Tab-separated table of C-alpha atoms and ligand atoms in Angstrom:
chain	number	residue	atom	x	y	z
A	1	UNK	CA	115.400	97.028	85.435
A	2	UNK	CA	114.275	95.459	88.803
A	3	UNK	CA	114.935	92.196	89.265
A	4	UNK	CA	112.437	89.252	89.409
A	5	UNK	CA	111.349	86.245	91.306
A	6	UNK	CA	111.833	83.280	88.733
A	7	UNK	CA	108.599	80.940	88.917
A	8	UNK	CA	109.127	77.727	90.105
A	9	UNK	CA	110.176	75.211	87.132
A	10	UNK	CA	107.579	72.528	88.365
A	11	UNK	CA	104.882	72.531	90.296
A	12	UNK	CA	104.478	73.495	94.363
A	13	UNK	CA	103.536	69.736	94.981
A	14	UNK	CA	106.137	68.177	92.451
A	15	UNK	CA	108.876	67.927	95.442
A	16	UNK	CA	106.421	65.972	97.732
A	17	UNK	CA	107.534	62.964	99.860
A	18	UNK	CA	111.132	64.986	100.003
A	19	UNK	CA	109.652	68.565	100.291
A	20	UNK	CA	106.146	69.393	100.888
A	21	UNK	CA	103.627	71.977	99.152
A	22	UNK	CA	103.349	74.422	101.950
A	23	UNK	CA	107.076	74.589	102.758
A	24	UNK	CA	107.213	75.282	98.311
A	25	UNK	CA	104.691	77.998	98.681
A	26	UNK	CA	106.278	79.783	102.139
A	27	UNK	CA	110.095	79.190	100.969
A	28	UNK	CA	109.668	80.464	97.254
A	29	UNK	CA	106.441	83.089	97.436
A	30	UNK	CA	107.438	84.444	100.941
A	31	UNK	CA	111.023	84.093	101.264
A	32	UNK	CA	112.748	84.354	98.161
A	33	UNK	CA	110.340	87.226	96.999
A	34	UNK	CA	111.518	88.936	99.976
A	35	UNK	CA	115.319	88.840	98.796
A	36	UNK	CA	114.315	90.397	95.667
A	37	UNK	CA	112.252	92.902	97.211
A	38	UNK	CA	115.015	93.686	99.702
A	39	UNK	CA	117.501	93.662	97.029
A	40	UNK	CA	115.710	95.939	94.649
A	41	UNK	CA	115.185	98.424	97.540
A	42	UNK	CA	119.011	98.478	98.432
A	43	UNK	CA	119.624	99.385	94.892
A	44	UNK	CA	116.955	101.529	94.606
A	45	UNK	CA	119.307	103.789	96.572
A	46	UNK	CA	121.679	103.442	93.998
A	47	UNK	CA	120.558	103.261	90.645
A	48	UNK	CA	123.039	102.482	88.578
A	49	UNK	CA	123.910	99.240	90.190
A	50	UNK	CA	120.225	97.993	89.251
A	51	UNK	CA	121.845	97.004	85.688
A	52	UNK	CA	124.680	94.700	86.859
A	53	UNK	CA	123.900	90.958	87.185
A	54	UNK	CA	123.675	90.170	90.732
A	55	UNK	CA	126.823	88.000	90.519
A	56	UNK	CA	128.833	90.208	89.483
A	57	UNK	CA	127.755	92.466	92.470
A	58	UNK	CA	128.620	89.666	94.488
A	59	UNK	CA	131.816	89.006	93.200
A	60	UNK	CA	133.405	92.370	94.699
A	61	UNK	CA	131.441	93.171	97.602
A	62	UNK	CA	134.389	95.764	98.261
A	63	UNK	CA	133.183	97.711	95.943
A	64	UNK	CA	129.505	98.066	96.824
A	65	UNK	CA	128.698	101.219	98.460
A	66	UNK	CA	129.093	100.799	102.485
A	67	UNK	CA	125.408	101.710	102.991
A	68	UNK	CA	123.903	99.036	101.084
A	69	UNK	CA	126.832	96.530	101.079
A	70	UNK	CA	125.089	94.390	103.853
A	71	UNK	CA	121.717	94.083	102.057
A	72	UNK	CA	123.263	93.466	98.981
A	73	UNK	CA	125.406	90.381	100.543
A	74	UNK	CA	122.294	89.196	102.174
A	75	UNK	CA	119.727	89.539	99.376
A	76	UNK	CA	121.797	89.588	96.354
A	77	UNK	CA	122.854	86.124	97.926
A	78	UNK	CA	119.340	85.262	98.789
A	79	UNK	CA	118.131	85.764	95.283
A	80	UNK	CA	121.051	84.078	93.666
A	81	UNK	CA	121.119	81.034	96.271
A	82	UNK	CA	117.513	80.538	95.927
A	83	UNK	CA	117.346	80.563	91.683
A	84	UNK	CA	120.135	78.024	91.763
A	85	UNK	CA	118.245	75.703	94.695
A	86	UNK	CA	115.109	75.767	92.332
A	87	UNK	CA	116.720	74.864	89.495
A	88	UNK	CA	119.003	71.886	90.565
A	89	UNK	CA	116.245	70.196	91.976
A	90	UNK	CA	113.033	68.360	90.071
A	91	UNK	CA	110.644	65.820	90.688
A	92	UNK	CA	111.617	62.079	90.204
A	93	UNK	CA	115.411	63.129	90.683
A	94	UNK	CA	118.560	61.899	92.311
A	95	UNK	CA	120.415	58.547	91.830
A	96	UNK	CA	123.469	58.367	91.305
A	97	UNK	CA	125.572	61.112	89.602
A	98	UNK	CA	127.057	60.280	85.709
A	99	UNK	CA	129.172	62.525	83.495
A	100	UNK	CA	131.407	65.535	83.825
A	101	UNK	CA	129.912	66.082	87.360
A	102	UNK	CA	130.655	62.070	88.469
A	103	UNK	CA	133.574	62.177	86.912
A	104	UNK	CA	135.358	64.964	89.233
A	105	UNK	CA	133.303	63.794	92.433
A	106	UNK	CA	134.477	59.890	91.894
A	107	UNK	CA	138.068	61.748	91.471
A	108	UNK	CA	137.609	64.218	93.992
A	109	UNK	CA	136.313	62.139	96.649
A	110	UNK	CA	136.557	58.612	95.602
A	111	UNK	CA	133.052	57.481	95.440
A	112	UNK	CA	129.512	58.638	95.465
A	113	UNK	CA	128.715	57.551	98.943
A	114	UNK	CA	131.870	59.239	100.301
A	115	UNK	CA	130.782	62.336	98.921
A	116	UNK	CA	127.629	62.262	99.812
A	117	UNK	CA	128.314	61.741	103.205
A	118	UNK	CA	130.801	64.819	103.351
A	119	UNK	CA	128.464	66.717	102.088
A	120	UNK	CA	125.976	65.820	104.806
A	121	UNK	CA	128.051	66.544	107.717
A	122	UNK	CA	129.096	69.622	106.298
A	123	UNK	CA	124.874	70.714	105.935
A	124	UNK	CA	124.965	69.312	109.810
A	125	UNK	CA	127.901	71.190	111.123
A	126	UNK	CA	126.863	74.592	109.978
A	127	UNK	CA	125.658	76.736	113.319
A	128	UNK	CA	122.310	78.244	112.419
A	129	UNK	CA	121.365	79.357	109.173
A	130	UNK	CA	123.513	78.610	105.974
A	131	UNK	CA	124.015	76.989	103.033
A	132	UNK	CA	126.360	73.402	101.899
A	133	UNK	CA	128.098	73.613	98.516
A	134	UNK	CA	129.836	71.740	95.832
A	135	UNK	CA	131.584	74.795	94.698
A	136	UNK	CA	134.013	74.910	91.738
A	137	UNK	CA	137.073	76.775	90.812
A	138	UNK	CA	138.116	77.728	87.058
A	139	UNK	CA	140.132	75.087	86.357
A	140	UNK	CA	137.344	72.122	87.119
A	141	UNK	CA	138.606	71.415	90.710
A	142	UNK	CA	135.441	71.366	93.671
A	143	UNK	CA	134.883	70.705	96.790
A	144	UNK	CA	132.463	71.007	99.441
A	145	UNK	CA	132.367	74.273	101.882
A	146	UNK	CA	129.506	75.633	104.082
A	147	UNK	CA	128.705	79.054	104.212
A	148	UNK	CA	126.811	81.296	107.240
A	149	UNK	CA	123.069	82.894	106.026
A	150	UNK	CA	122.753	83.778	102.154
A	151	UNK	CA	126.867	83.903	101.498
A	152	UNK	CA	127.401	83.123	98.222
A	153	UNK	CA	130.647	81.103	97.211
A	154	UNK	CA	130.878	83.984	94.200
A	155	UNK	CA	132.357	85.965	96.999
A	156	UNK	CA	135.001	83.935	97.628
A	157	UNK	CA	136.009	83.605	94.434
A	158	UNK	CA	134.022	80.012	93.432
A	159	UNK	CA	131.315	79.109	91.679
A	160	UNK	CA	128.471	77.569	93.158
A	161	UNK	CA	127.662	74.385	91.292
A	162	UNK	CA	125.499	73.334	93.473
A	163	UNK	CA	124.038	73.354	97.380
A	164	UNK	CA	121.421	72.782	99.712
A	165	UNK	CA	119.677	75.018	102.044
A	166	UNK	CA	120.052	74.378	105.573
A	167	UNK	CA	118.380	77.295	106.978
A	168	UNK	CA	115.274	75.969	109.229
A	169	UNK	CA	112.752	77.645	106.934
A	170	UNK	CA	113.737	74.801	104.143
A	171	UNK	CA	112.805	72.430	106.081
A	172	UNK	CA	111.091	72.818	109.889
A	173	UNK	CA	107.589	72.132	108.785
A	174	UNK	CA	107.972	68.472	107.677
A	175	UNK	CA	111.141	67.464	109.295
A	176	UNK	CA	111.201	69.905	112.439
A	177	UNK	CA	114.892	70.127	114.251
A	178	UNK	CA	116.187	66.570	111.878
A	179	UNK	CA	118.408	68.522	109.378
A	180	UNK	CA	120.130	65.322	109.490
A	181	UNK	CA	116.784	63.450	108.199
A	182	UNK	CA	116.167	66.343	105.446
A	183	UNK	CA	119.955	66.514	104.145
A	184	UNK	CA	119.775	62.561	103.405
A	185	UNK	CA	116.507	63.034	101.912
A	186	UNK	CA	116.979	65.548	99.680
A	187	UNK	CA	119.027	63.670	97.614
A	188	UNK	CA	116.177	62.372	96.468
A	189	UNK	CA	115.148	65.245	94.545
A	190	UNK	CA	118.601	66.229	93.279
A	191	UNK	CA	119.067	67.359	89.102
A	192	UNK	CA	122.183	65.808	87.898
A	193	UNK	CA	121.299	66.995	84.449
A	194	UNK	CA	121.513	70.959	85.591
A	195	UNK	CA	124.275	70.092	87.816
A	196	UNK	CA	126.240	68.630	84.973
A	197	UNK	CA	125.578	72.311	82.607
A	198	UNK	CA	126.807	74.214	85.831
A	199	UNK	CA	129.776	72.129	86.452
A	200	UNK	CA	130.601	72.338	82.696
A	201	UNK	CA	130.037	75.889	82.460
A	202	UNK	CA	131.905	76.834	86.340
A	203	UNK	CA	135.315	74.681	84.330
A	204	UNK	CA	135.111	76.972	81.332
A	205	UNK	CA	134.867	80.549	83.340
B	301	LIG	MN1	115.902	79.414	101.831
């Protein structure tokens, strides 16, 4: 029951322009197969966690046992993190959000632009490696936090709806030190439509 890396949904080049091929290949064959890895040898230690989704290990990191509590935060998070970046992004994206998901950010934050530019400075003002969410509670509200290396909002109680990786490995080879540059570019490759079935489905747990 080891968990897998998911194969990309599109091609390595699809991203291109926004995020290049070799940047695909390192971040998603090298990196995120290294959180499962990791992961699975953590739990290899303790069996019987290997058949619990990795969210819910996430959820109560409490009760992890102490000796593999820090991998598990780290790759557990890396593994989740990096199947939800895959999935909310896809080639010919972004614009401008509509439905459930525009709804609550037009309410939340007044417009688009707004939001967007929150979200930014958020992806700019986290020290060293992290991650910028939209993360949702039960009851439909969001808003945007930052968390340090592979944190997952699931441990503090949210759901992660959706975010953007800000460690350097994301984006160093194309845009070198300009996280500012790669945040507002990345827009550009955004997936409302998958955003929209998280949202719905983060207002319903
Ligand atoms: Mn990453």
């Amino acid at each position: 029951m080891a968990h897998e890396l998911p194969p990309l949904p599109y091609a390595y080049t699809a991203l291109e322009s926004t995020i290049d091929e070799k940047t695909m290949h390192l971040h998603h064959d090298m990196h995120h197969a290294a959180y499962v890895k990791n992961l699975n040898a953590a739990l290899d230690k303790h069996p019987e966690l290997h058949a619990k989704k990795v969210e819910d290990l996430l959820r109560d990191l409490n009760s992890i046992p102490e000796d593999i509590r820090g991998a598990v935060r780290n790759n557990g998070g890396g593994h989740v993190n990096h199947s939800m970046f895959w999935n909310i992004m896809k080639p010919n994206g972004g614009g401008e959000p509509t439905g459930p998901i525009g709804d609550v950010i037009k309410k939340t934050f007044g417009d688009f632009k707004t939001f967007q530019e929150k979200f930014n400075a958020a992806g700019v003002g986290q020290f060293g490696s992290g991650w910028v969410w939209l993360a949702g509670d039960n009851k439909g509200e969001v808003k945007i936090i930052s968390t340090p290396n592979q944190d997952s909002p699931i441990s503090q109680g949210l759901n992660p709806i959706f975010g953007n990786d800000v460690w350097e490995h994301a984006y160093y080879l194309k845009y070198n030190n300009r996280r500012p540059e790669y945040l507002a570019a990345w827009w550009n490759v955004v997936n409302w439509e998958e955003i929209n079935k998280r949202f719905q489905a983060s207002a319903k747990k």
